[in-house]
DNA sequence: CGCTAGATTGAGGTCAATCAACGGGTGTGG
DNA sequence: CCACACCCGTTGATTGACCTCAATCTAGCG
């Protein structure tokens, strides 16, 4: 309950809270907690019960499924502004996934039943929540497409392309996470990811350790999909090399 | 706009509309259309634009992604009560997936902007929509888990188990769709699915064409996951052979 | 009765996983 | 400051699960 005020400006920019009156935000903050967590910390684990809803204020979080053998599949890498366990708000079931801190993280922790009340009585907040969930759903579908009908190299190409598009204009990016994590997110083993990056090098893309350099901004456009395209500022303009991104 | 009244009772039982006042339902129906579609009909296709929101009243619909080579991955098999394109309501982007009729289908077609208005001004409807989307999200996660970290035979076992649990007590079920469709939903080729069913036969499960017969109700419990468990009436009782379904 | 679509079976191929060894940073402690 | 250990990533050789291709079978249906 400490110095929540520091985060007040930050919170107003979170997708879920955009356009929400100050008074409501204050009330939400008042009944929430801020939690700081170090790398490797476990936030929650599949099969547990919880009554909390989380919003990432800072850091990075790995959301994943783990099977009996310890193999894990990464579902999402949550960034500032993302929220966790929105499904829990609406149905009090067991947590379906695990969450672990990748980079030192600040979380806003809101009691689920309180959040449910806020949403119920504020139509703008409800609308925001629906939009956020719809967004997630679209990301899911895109991820699903990659995992189920793309080859390893297509998946790597898609991932790199997304990075460049998020990054704006530059044709240089740094891999934002460990290669192990990226590999898992892309549904492959680290060895396979490494080999695939070597293939990309051979095909003319400059990669030094974790820095990727494109010869041209369009080098990866073959790997575009609908979801990625919708985030690309060249999409729909004559500059886009494949307007009907398969 | 024809004889919508026939469907009035049906509509009240749809998850999205449970607990909604008659007056609102009437208004929704008044501004909707009922559409009948035969097998193989294409409802919409990835990359298109639409301003419509659909609810399945009858039939079966395949929701899938298709790549340039014609390979397809089935994301969901929509049943009566399910809705399609809820993401479209909240963000007017391109349709991310394709939908095709599997079994003769009756659809309730609602203009997206009207639906958006209804949700905005009716908190119960908004709450229902959130719950429905949260449900979908959990199903997604379960499906994702299967596709990314289970073997072919585990996926088949999981699918059969789900069938038996949905079906209630009986230890006999009939496969509800073509094997081709099931295979695609499980992320494998029909040949592989067929071979895997043969494996199950050898392991003591009786399978004749599309009828599956379990020696005991617990034969498939090894293939349970959290989401499946939450739909199992034995879960949490002493009768459940593996209480902490991996 | 033949046609067609769905399902099965067989043989062979392939892509990515596995297993194992190595390299190069980084941090720690002597 | 160096020696050692450790983690992450790379590289190589091999395996194996699933796919591919092609032939055959079956059942429904005109």
Coordinates of C-alpha atoms (C1' of nucleotides) in Angstrom, one line a residue:
Chain A
X1 CA 0.0 0.0 0.0
X2 CA 3.2 2.1 0.0
X3 CA 3.9 4.8 -2.5
X4 CA 1.4 3.9 -5.1
X5 CA 1.2 7.5 -6.3
X6 CA 4.5 7.0 -8.2
X7 CA 2.6 4.7 -10.6
X8 CA -0.4 6.9 -11.1
X9 CA 0.7 8.4 -14.4
X10 CA 1.8 5.0 -15.6
X11 CA -1.5 3.4 -14.9
X12 CA -3.5 5.9 -16.9
X13 CA -1.7 4.7 -20.0
X14 CA -2.4 1.0 -19.6
X15 CA -4.7 -0.2 -22.3
X16 CA -7.2 -1.5 -19.8
X17 CA -7.4 1.8 -18.1
X18 CA -7.4 4.2 -21.0
X19 CA -10.2 6.8 -20.7
X20 CA -11.1 5.8 -17.2
X21 CA -11.9 8.7 -14.8
X22 CA -9.2 9.6 -12.2
X23 CA -11.6 8.9 -9.4
X24 CA -12.1 5.3 -10.4
X25 CA -8.4 4.8 -11.0
X26 CA -7.7 6.2 -7.5
X27 CA -10.1 3.8 -6.0
X28 CA -8.6 0.9 -7.8
X29 CA -5.1 1.8 -6.7
X30 CA -6.3 2.2 -3.2
X31 CA -7.4 -1.3 -3.0
X32 CA -4.5 -2.8 -4.9
X33 CA -1.0 -3.7 -4.0
X34 CA 2.3 -3.1 -5.8
X35 CA 4.6 -6.0 -5.8
X36 CA 8.3 -6.1 -6.9
X37 CA 9.7 -9.4 -8.0
X38 CA 13.2 -10.5 -9.1
X39 CA 14.2 -12.6 -12.0
X40 CA 13.2 -16.3 -11.7
X41 CA 10.5 -15.5 -9.1
X42 CA 7.4 -17.6 -9.6
X43 CA 4.2 -15.6 -9.6
X44 CA 1.7 -18.4 -9.8
X45 CA 1.7 -21.9 -11.0
X46 CA -0.8 -24.0 -13.0
X47 CA -3.3 -25.8 -10.9
X48 CA -3.3 -23.3 -8.0
X49 CA -6.2 -21.2 -6.9
X50 CA -6.1 -17.5 -6.7
X51 CA -8.4 -14.5 -6.2
X52 CA -6.0 -12.0 -7.7
X53 CA -5.7 -10.2 -11.0
X54 CA -2.4 -8.8 -12.2
X55 CA -1.3 -6.0 -14.4
X56 CA 2.4 -5.7 -15.4
X57 CA 3.7 -2.3 -14.7
X58 CA 7.3 -3.1 -15.5
X59 CA 9.5 -6.0 -16.4
X60 CA 8.8 -9.2 -18.4
X61 CA 7.0 -12.3 -17.5
X62 CA 6.9 -15.7 -19.0
X63 CA 3.5 -17.4 -19.2
X64 CA 3.9 -21.1 -19.9
X65 CA 2.6 -24.6 -19.6
X66 CA 4.8 -27.3 -18.2
X67 CA 4.3 -31.1 -18.5
X68 CA 5.3 -33.9 -16.2
X69 CA 8.8 -34.3 -17.8
X70 CA 9.6 -30.7 -17.2
X71 CA 9.3 -29.7 -20.9
X72 CA 7.7 -26.3 -21.2
X73 CA 5.8 -24.4 -23.8
X74 CA 5.7 -20.6 -23.7
X75 CA 2.3 -19.2 -24.4
X76 CA 3.0 -15.5 -24.0
X77 CA 5.7 -13.1 -22.9
X78 CA 3.9 -10.5 -20.9
X79 CA 5.1 -6.9 -21.1
X80 CA 4.3 -3.7 -19.3
X81 CA 0.6 -2.9 -19.8
X82 CA -0.4 -6.6 -20.2
X83 CA -2.6 -8.2 -17.7
X84 CA -2.5 -11.7 -16.3
X85 CA -5.3 -14.1 -15.3
X86 CA -8.2 -12.1 -16.7
X87 CA -10.0 -15.4 -17.1
X88 CA -9.9 -15.8 -13.4
X89 CA -12.0 -12.7 -12.9
X90 CA -15.0 -14.2 -14.6
X91 CA -14.9 -17.8 -13.5
X92 CA -13.3 -19.0 -10.3
X93 CA -11.5 -22.0 -11.7
X94 CA -8.0 -23.4 -11.3
X95 CA -5.2 -21.3 -12.9
X96 CA -4.4 -22.9 -16.2
X97 CA -0.9 -21.7 -16.7
X98 CA 2.3 -20.8 -14.8
X99 CA 4.0 -17.4 -14.6
X100 CA 7.6 -16.7 -14.0
X101 CA 9.6 -13.4 -13.9
X102 CA 12.1 -13.0 -16.8
X103 CA 13.2 -9.5 -15.9
X104 CA 12.7 -7.7 -12.6
X105 CA 9.1 -6.9 -12.5
X106 CA 6.6 -4.5 -10.9
X107 CA 3.1 -5.8 -10.6
X108 CA -0.2 -4.2 -9.8
X109 CA -2.2 -6.8 -7.9
X110 CA -5.9 -6.3 -7.7
X111 CA -8.4 -8.5 -5.9
X112 CA -10.4 -10.3 -8.5
X113 CA -13.8 -9.8 -6.9
X114 CA -13.2 -6.1 -6.6
X115 CA -12.1 -5.9 -10.2
X116 CA -15.3 -7.8 -11.2
X117 CA -17.3 -5.1 -9.4
X118 CA -15.5 -2.2 -11.1
X119 CA -16.1 -3.8 -14.5
X120 CA -19.7 -4.4 -13.7
X121 CA -20.4 -0.8 -12.8
X122 CA -18.3 1.0 -15.3
X123 CA -19.2 0.4 -18.9
X124 CA -16.0 2.0 -20.2
X125 CA -13.9 -0.3 -18.1
X126 CA -15.9 -3.3 -19.4
X127 CA -15.5 -2.2 -22.9
X128 CA -11.7 -1.8 -22.4
X129 CA -11.5 -5.3 -20.9
X130 CA -13.4 -6.7 -23.9
X131 CA -11.1 -5.0 -26.3
X132 CA -8.0 -6.2 -24.4
X133 CA -9.3 -9.8 -24.4
X134 CA -10.1 -9.6 -28.1
X135 CA -6.6 -8.4 -28.7
X136 CA -5.1 -11.3 -26.8
X137 CA -7.4 -13.7 -28.7
X138 CA -6.1 -12.4 -32.0
X139 CA -2.5 -12.8 -30.8
X140 CA -3.4 -16.3 -29.8
X141 CA -4.7 -17.1 -33.2
X142 CA -1.6 -15.7 -34.9
X143 CA 0.7 -17.8 -32.5
X144 CA -1.4 -20.8 -33.2
X145 CA -1.1 -20.4 -36.9
X146 CA 2.7 -20.2 -36.6
X147 CA 3.0 -23.3 -34.4
X148 CA 0.7 -25.5 -36.3
X149 CA 1.4 -24.8 -39.9
X150 CA 4.7 -23.1 -40.3
X151 CA 8.1 -24.6 -40.5
X152 CA 10.9 -23.8 -38.1
X153 CA 12.5 -21.2 -40.4
X154 CA 9.2 -19.6 -41.1
X155 CA 8.5 -19.2 -37.4
X156 CA 11.9 -17.6 -36.8
X157 CA 11.4 -15.3 -39.7
X158 CA 8.0 -14.3 -38.4
X159 CA 9.4 -13.6 -34.9
X160 CA 12.2 -11.4 -36.3
X161 CA 9.8 -9.6 -38.5
X162 CA 7.5 -8.8 -35.5
X163 CA 10.5 -7.5 -33.7
X164 CA 11.4 -5.1 -36.5
X165 CA 7.9 -3.9 -36.9
X166 CA 7.5 -3.2 -33.2
X167 CA 10.8 -1.4 -33.3
X168 CA 9.7 1.1 -35.9
X169 CA 12.0 2.1 -38.7
X170 CA 15.5 0.9 -37.8
X171 CA 16.8 -2.2 -39.6
X172 CA 18.7 -3.3 -36.6
X173 CA 17.2 -5.0 -33.5
X174 CA 18.5 -6.7 -30.5
X175 CA 16.8 -9.9 -29.4
X176 CA 14.7 -8.9 -26.4
X177 CA 15.0 -12.2 -24.5
X178 CA 17.2 -15.2 -24.0
X179 CA 17.4 -17.4 -27.0
X180 CA 16.2 -20.3 -24.9
X181 CA 13.0 -18.3 -24.2
X182 CA 12.5 -17.3 -27.8
X183 CA 13.0 -20.9 -29.0
X184 CA 10.4 -22.1 -26.5
X185 CA 7.9 -19.4 -27.6
X186 CA 8.4 -20.5 -31.1
X187 CA 7.9 -24.2 -30.2
X188 CA 11.4 -25.4 -30.9
X189 CA 14.5 -26.5 -29.1
X190 CA 17.4 -24.0 -28.5
X191 CA 19.6 -26.0 -30.8
X192 CA 17.2 -25.8 -33.6
X193 CA 16.8 -22.0 -33.1
X194 CA 20.5 -21.6 -33.2
X195 CA 20.9 -23.6 -36.4
X196 CA 18.0 -21.7 -38.0
X197 CA 19.7 -18.4 -37.2
X198 CA 22.8 -19.7 -38.9
X199 CA 20.6 -20.4 -42.0
X200 CA 19.4 -16.9 -42.0
X201 CA 23.0 -15.6 -41.9
X202 CA 23.8 -17.7 -44.9
X203 CA 20.8 -16.2 -46.6
X204 CA 22.2 -12.7 -46.2
X205 CA 20.9 -11.5 -42.8
X206 CA 23.6 -10.3 -40.6
X207 CA 23.5 -11.7 -37.1
X208 CA 26.1 -11.0 -34.4
X209 CA 25.3 -12.7 -31.1
X210 CA 21.9 -11.2 -30.3
X211 CA 21.9 -8.3 -32.8
X212 CA 20.1 -8.7 -36.1
X213 CA 20.8 -6.6 -39.1
X214 CA 18.6 -6.6 -42.2
X215 CA 20.1 -5.7 -45.6
X216 CA 16.8 -4.0 -46.4
X217 CA 13.6 -3.3 -44.4
X218 CA 11.7 -5.7 -46.6
X219 CA 14.0 -8.7 -46.1
X220 CA 11.5 -10.5 -43.9
X221 CA 8.2 -9.5 -45.5
X222 CA 7.7 -13.0 -46.8
X223 CA 7.0 -14.1 -43.2
X224 CA 4.2 -11.7 -42.6
X225 CA 0.8 -12.7 -41.4
X226 CA -2.5 -10.9 -41.0
X227 CA -1.9 -10.1 -37.4
X228 CA 1.6 -8.8 -38.0
X229 CA 0.5 -6.9 -41.0
X230 CA -2.1 -5.0 -39.0
X231 CA 0.7 -3.6 -36.8
X232 CA 2.9 -2.7 -39.8
X233 CA 2.8 1.0 -40.8
X234 CA 3.5 0.0 -44.4
X235 CA 0.5 -2.3 -44.6
X236 CA -2.0 -1.1 -47.0
X237 CA 0.4 1.3 -48.7
X238 CA 2.2 0.8 -52.0
X239 CA 5.4 0.2 -50.0
X240 CA 4.1 -3.1 -48.8
X241 CA 5.6 -5.9 -51.0
X242 CA 2.8 -8.4 -50.3
X243 CA -0.5 -6.7 -49.8
X244 CA -2.5 -9.9 -49.1
X245 CA -0.2 -11.3 -46.5
X246 CA -1.2 -14.9 -46.7
Chain B
X1 CA -36.3 -11.4 -40.8
X2 CA -38.7 -14.3 -41.3
X3 CA -40.0 -16.6 -38.6
X4 CA -37.5 -15.7 -35.9
X5 CA -40.0 -16.5 -33.2
X6 CA -39.3 -20.2 -33.6
X7 CA -35.9 -19.5 -32.2
X8 CA -36.9 -17.4 -29.3
X9 CA -36.8 -20.2 -26.7
X10 CA -33.5 -21.5 -28.1
X11 CA -31.9 -18.1 -27.8
X12 CA -32.7 -17.6 -24.2
X13 CA -30.5 -20.7 -23.4
X14 CA -27.4 -19.5 -25.3
X15 CA -24.6 -18.7 -22.8
X16 CA -24.2 -15.2 -24.1
X17 CA -27.9 -14.5 -23.5
X18 CA -28.5 -16.2 -20.2
X19 CA -30.3 -14.0 -17.8
X20 CA -31.0 -11.3 -20.3
X21 CA -34.5 -9.7 -20.2
X22 CA -37.0 -10.7 -22.9
X23 CA -37.3 -7.2 -24.1
X24 CA -33.7 -6.9 -25.0
X25 CA -33.7 -10.3 -26.6
X26 CA -36.6 -9.3 -28.7
X27 CA -34.9 -6.2 -29.8
X28 CA -31.7 -8.2 -30.7
X29 CA -33.8 -10.7 -32.7
X30 CA -35.6 -7.9 -34.4
X31 CA -32.4 -6.5 -35.8
X32 CA -30.8 -9.9 -36.7
X33 CA -31.1 -12.3 -39.4
X34 CA -31.4 -16.1 -39.4
X35 CA -29.3 -17.8 -42.0
X36 CA -29.4 -21.5 -43.1
X37 CA -26.3 -22.9 -44.6
X38 CA -25.5 -26.3 -46.1
X39 CA -22.5 -28.5 -45.5
X40 CA -19.3 -27.1 -47.1
X41 CA -20.7 -23.6 -47.3
X42 CA -18.1 -20.9 -46.6
X43 CA -19.2 -18.5 -43.9
X44 CA -16.3 -16.2 -44.0
X45 CA -12.6 -16.3 -45.0
X46 CA -9.4 -15.1 -43.4
X47 CA -8.4 -11.6 -44.6
X48 CA -12.0 -10.5 -45.4
X49 CA -13.8 -7.6 -43.7
X50 CA -17.1 -7.9 -42.0
X51 CA -19.4 -6.1 -39.8
X52 CA -21.3 -9.1 -38.6
X53 CA -21.3 -11.2 -35.5
X54 CA -22.6 -14.7 -35.5
X55 CA -24.1 -17.1 -33.1
X56 CA -24.5 -20.8 -33.9
X57 CA -28.1 -21.9 -33.3
X58 CA -27.7 -25.3 -34.9
X59 CA -25.1 -27.4 -36.8
X60 CA -21.3 -27.5 -36.7
X61 CA -18.7 -25.1 -38.0
X62 CA -15.0 -25.5 -38.6
X63 CA -12.9 -22.5 -37.7
X64 CA -9.5 -22.8 -39.3
X65 CA -6.4 -21.2 -40.7
X66 CA -5.2 -22.1 -44.1
X67 CA -1.7 -21.5 -45.5
X68 CA -0.6 -20.9 -49.1
X69 CA -0.1 -24.6 -49.8
X70 CA -3.7 -25.4 -48.8
X71 CA -2.7 -27.1 -45.5
X72 CA -5.1 -26.2 -42.8
X73 CA -5.1 -26.1 -39.0
X74 CA -8.4 -26.3 -37.2
X75 CA -8.7 -23.9 -34.3
X76 CA -12.1 -24.7 -33.1
X77 CA -15.2 -26.7 -34.0
X78 CA -18.1 -24.4 -33.1
X79 CA -21.3 -25.9 -31.8
X80 CA -24.7 -24.6 -31.1
X81 CA -24.4 -21.8 -28.5
X82 CA -20.9 -20.8 -29.6
X83 CA -20.3 -17.5 -31.2
X84 CA -18.0 -16.4 -34.0
X85 CA -16.0 -13.3 -34.5
X86 CA -16.5 -11.8 -31.1
X87 CA -13.1 -10.1 -31.7
X88 CA -14.6 -8.2 -34.6
X89 CA -17.1 -6.5 -32.4
X90 CA -14.4 -4.7 -30.5
X91 CA -11.9 -3.9 -33.1
X92 CA -12.7 -3.5 -36.7
X93 CA -9.8 -5.5 -38.2
X94 CA -9.5 -8.1 -40.8
X95 CA -11.0 -11.5 -40.0
X96 CA -8.1 -13.7 -38.8
X97 CA -9.7 -17.1 -39.6
X98 CA -11.9 -18.9 -42.0
X99 CA -15.2 -20.6 -41.2
X100 CA -16.8 -23.5 -43.0
X101 CA -20.0 -25.4 -42.4
X102 CA -19.5 -29.1 -41.3
X103 CA -23.1 -29.9 -40.7
X104 CA -26.1 -28.0 -41.9
X105 CA -26.2 -24.9 -39.8
X106 CA -28.5 -22.2 -38.6
X107 CA -26.9 -19.0 -37.7
X108 CA -28.1 -15.9 -35.9
X109 CA -26.4 -13.0 -37.7
X110 CA -26.2 -9.7 -35.7
X111 CA -24.7 -6.4 -37.0
X112 CA -21.5 -5.9 -35.0
X113 CA -22.1 -2.2 -34.3
X114 CA -25.5 -3.0 -32.9
X115 CA -24.1 -5.7 -30.7
X116 CA -21.5 -3.3 -29.5
X117 CA -24.3 -0.9 -28.4
X118 CA -26.2 -3.6 -26.7
X119 CA -23.2 -4.7 -24.7
X120 CA -22.3 -1.1 -23.9
X121 CA -25.7 -0.4 -22.3
X122 CA -26.4 -3.7 -20.6
X123 CA -24.1 -4.8 -17.9
X124 CA -25.4 -8.3 -17.8
X125 CA -24.8 -8.8 -21.4
X126 CA -21.3 -7.4 -21.1
X127 CA -20.6 -9.7 -18.2
X128 CA -21.8 -12.7 -20.2
X129 CA -19.6 -11.7 -23.1
X130 CA -16.6 -11.5 -20.8
X131 CA -17.4 -14.9 -19.4
X132 CA -17.8 -16.4 -22.8
X133 CA -14.5 -15.0 -24.0
X134 CA -12.8 -16.2 -20.8
X135 CA -14.1 -19.7 -21.5
X136 CA -12.8 -19.6 -25.0
X137 CA -9.5 -18.4 -23.7
X138 CA -9.2 -21.4 -21.4
X139 CA -10.1 -23.7 -24.2
X140 CA -7.4 -22.2 -26.3
X141 CA -4.8 -22.7 -23.6
X142 CA -5.8 -26.3 -23.3
X143 CA -5.6 -26.8 -27.0
X144 CA -2.3 -25.1 -27.1
X145 CA -0.9 -27.3 -24.4
X146 CA -1.9 -30.4 -26.4
X147 CA -0.5 -29.2 -29.6
X148 CA 2.8 -28.0 -28.2
X149 CA 3.8 -30.5 -25.6
X150 CA 1.9 -33.7 -26.2
X151 CA 2.7 -36.6 -28.5
X152 CA 0.3 -37.8 -31.1
X153 CA -1.1 -40.6 -28.9
X154 CA -1.5 -38.3 -26.0
X155 CA -3.5 -35.9 -28.1
X156 CA -5.8 -38.7 -29.3
X157 CA -6.2 -39.9 -25.8
X158 CA -7.1 -36.4 -24.6
X159 CA -9.6 -36.0 -27.4
X160 CA -11.4 -39.2 -26.7
X161 CA -11.4 -38.5 -23.0
X162 CA -13.1 -35.2 -23.6
X163 CA -15.7 -36.9 -25.7
X164 CA -16.5 -39.4 -22.9
X165 CA -16.7 -36.6 -20.3
X166 CA -19.0 -34.5 -22.4
X167 CA -21.1 -37.6 -23.0
X168 CA -21.7 -38.2 -19.3
X169 CA -21.7 -41.7 -17.9
X170 CA -21.7 -44.1 -20.8
X171 CA -18.5 -45.8 -21.8
X172 CA -19.4 -45.8 -25.4
X173 CA -19.2 -42.8 -27.7
X174 CA -19.4 -42.1 -31.4
X175 CA -16.9 -39.8 -33.0
X176 CA -18.8 -36.6 -33.6
X177 CA -16.9 -35.6 -36.8
X178 CA -15.1 -36.9 -39.7
X179 CA -11.7 -38.4 -38.8
X180 CA -10.1 -36.0 -41.2
X181 CA -11.5 -33.1 -39.2
X182 CA -10.5 -34.6 -35.8
X183 CA -7.0 -35.2 -37.1
X184 CA -6.7 -31.7 -38.2
X185 CA -8.0 -30.4 -34.9
X186 CA -5.4 -32.5 -33.2
X187 CA -2.6 -31.2 -35.4
X188 CA -1.9 -34.4 -37.2
X189 CA -2.5 -36.1 -40.6
X190 CA -5.5 -38.4 -41.0
X191 CA -3.1 -41.3 -41.6
X192 CA -1.4 -40.7 -38.3
X193 CA -4.8 -40.5 -36.6
X194 CA -5.8 -43.8 -38.1
X195 CA -2.6 -45.5 -37.0
X196 CA -2.9 -44.1 -33.5
X197 CA -6.5 -45.4 -33.2
X198 CA -5.1 -48.9 -34.1
X199 CA -2.5 -48.5 -31.3
X200 CA -5.4 -47.8 -28.9
X201 CA -7.1 -50.9 -30.1
X202 CA -4.0 -52.9 -29.4
X203 CA -3.9 -51.4 -25.9
X204 CA -7.4 -52.8 -25.1
X205 CA -9.8 -50.1 -26.3
X206 CA -12.5 -51.4 -28.5
X207 CA -12.9 -49.3 -31.7
X208 CA -15.3 -50.2 -34.5
X209 CA -15.3 -47.6 -37.3
X210 CA -16.3 -44.5 -35.4
X211 CA -17.6 -46.1 -32.2
X212 CA -15.3 -46.2 -29.3
X213 CA -15.8 -48.5 -26.3
X214 CA -13.9 -48.3 -23.1
X215 CA -13.2 -51.3 -20.9
X216 CA -13.6 -49.1 -17.9
X217 CA -14.6 -45.4 -17.5
X218 CA -11.1 -44.7 -16.2
X219 CA -9.2 -46.1 -19.2
X220 CA -8.3 -42.7 -20.5
X221 CA -7.8 -40.7 -17.2
X222 CA -4.0 -40.6 -17.9
X223 CA -4.8 -38.1 -20.6
X224 CA -6.6 -35.6 -18.4
X225 CA -5.6 -32.0 -18.2
X226 CA -6.8 -29.1 -16.0
X227 CA -9.4 -27.9 -18.4
X228 CA -10.8 -31.3 -19.0
X229 CA -10.8 -32.1 -15.3
X230 CA -12.9 -29.0 -14.6
X231 CA -15.6 -30.5 -16.8
X232 CA -15.4 -34.0 -15.2
X233 CA -18.0 -34.7 -12.6
X234 CA -15.5 -37.1 -10.9
X235 CA -12.9 -34.4 -10.5
X236 CA -12.3 -33.6 -6.9
X237 CA -14.0 -36.7 -5.7
X238 CA -12.3 -39.9 -4.4
X239 CA -13.4 -41.5 -7.7
X240 CA -10.9 -39.5 -9.7
X241 CA -7.7 -41.6 -10.2
X242 CA -5.4 -38.6 -10.7
X243 CA -6.5 -35.7 -8.5
X244 CA -3.7 -33.4 -9.7
X245 CA -4.1 -33.8 -13.4
X246 CA -0.8 -32.7 -14.6
Chain C
dC1 C1' -23.7 -51.6 -60.1
dG2 C1' -20.2 -48.3 -60.4
dC3 C1' -18.7 -43.9 -58.4
dT4 C1' -16.8 -41.2 -55.0
dA5 C1' -15.2 -39.6 -50.6
dG6 C1' -13.4 -41.2 -46.4
dA7 C1' -10.5 -44.4 -44.1
dT8 C1' -6.8 -47.7 -43.8
dT9 C1' -2.3 -49.7 -44.7
dG10 C1' 2.4 -49.9 -46.3
dA11 C1' 7.0 -48.2 -47.6
dG12 C1' 10.1 -44.6 -47.5
dG13 C1' 11.6 -40.0 -46.5
dT14 C1' 12.4 -35.8 -43.6
dC15 C1' 12.7 -32.4 -40.3
dA16 C1' 13.5 -31.4 -35.9
dA17 C1' 14.6 -33.7 -31.4
dT18 C1' 18.0 -35.9 -28.8
dC19 C1' 22.5 -36.8 -27.0
dA20 C1' 26.9 -35.3 -26.4
dA21 C1' 30.9 -32.4 -26.6
dC22 C1' 32.7 -27.9 -26.8
dG23 C1' 33.4 -22.7 -26.6
dG24 C1' 33.1 -18.4 -24.6
dG25 C1' 31.6 -15.1 -21.6
dT26 C1' 30.9 -13.9 -16.5
dG27 C1' 31.2 -14.1 -11.8
dT28 C1' 33.5 -15.9 -7.6
dG29 C1' 36.9 -17.0 -4.5
dG30 C1' 41.6 -17.8 -3.5
Chain D
dC1 C1' 45.0 -11.4 -11.0
dC2 C1' 44.2 -15.9 -12.2
dA3 C1' 41.7 -20.5 -11.8
dC4 C1' 37.6 -22.6 -11.7
dA5 C1' 32.8 -23.2 -12.3
dC6 C1' 28.7 -22.2 -14.4
dC7 C1' 25.5 -20.8 -17.8
dC8 C1' 24.2 -20.0 -22.4
dG9 C1' 24.8 -20.8 -26.9
dT10 C1' 26.8 -23.4 -30.7
dT11 C1' 28.1 -27.4 -33.4
dG12 C1' 28.1 -32.3 -34.8
dA13 C1' 26.2 -37.0 -35.3
dT14 C1' 22.4 -39.8 -34.8
dT15 C1' 17.6 -41.1 -33.9
dG16 C1' 12.9 -41.3 -34.3
dA17 C1' 8.3 -39.5 -34.7
dC18 C1' 5.5 -38.0 -37.9
dC19 C1' 4.8 -36.9 -42.8
dT20 C1' 4.5 -38.0 -47.7
dC21 C1' 3.2 -40.6 -51.4
dA22 C1' 0.7 -44.2 -53.3
dA23 C1' -2.2 -48.3 -53.3
dT24 C1' -6.2 -50.5 -51.5
dC25 C1' -10.4 -50.9 -49.1
dT26 C1' -15.1 -49.6 -47.5
dA27 C1' -19.5 -47.6 -47.4
dG28 C1' -22.9 -44.7 -48.9
dC29 C1' -25.5 -43.1 -52.9
dG30 C1' -27.2 -42.1 -57.3

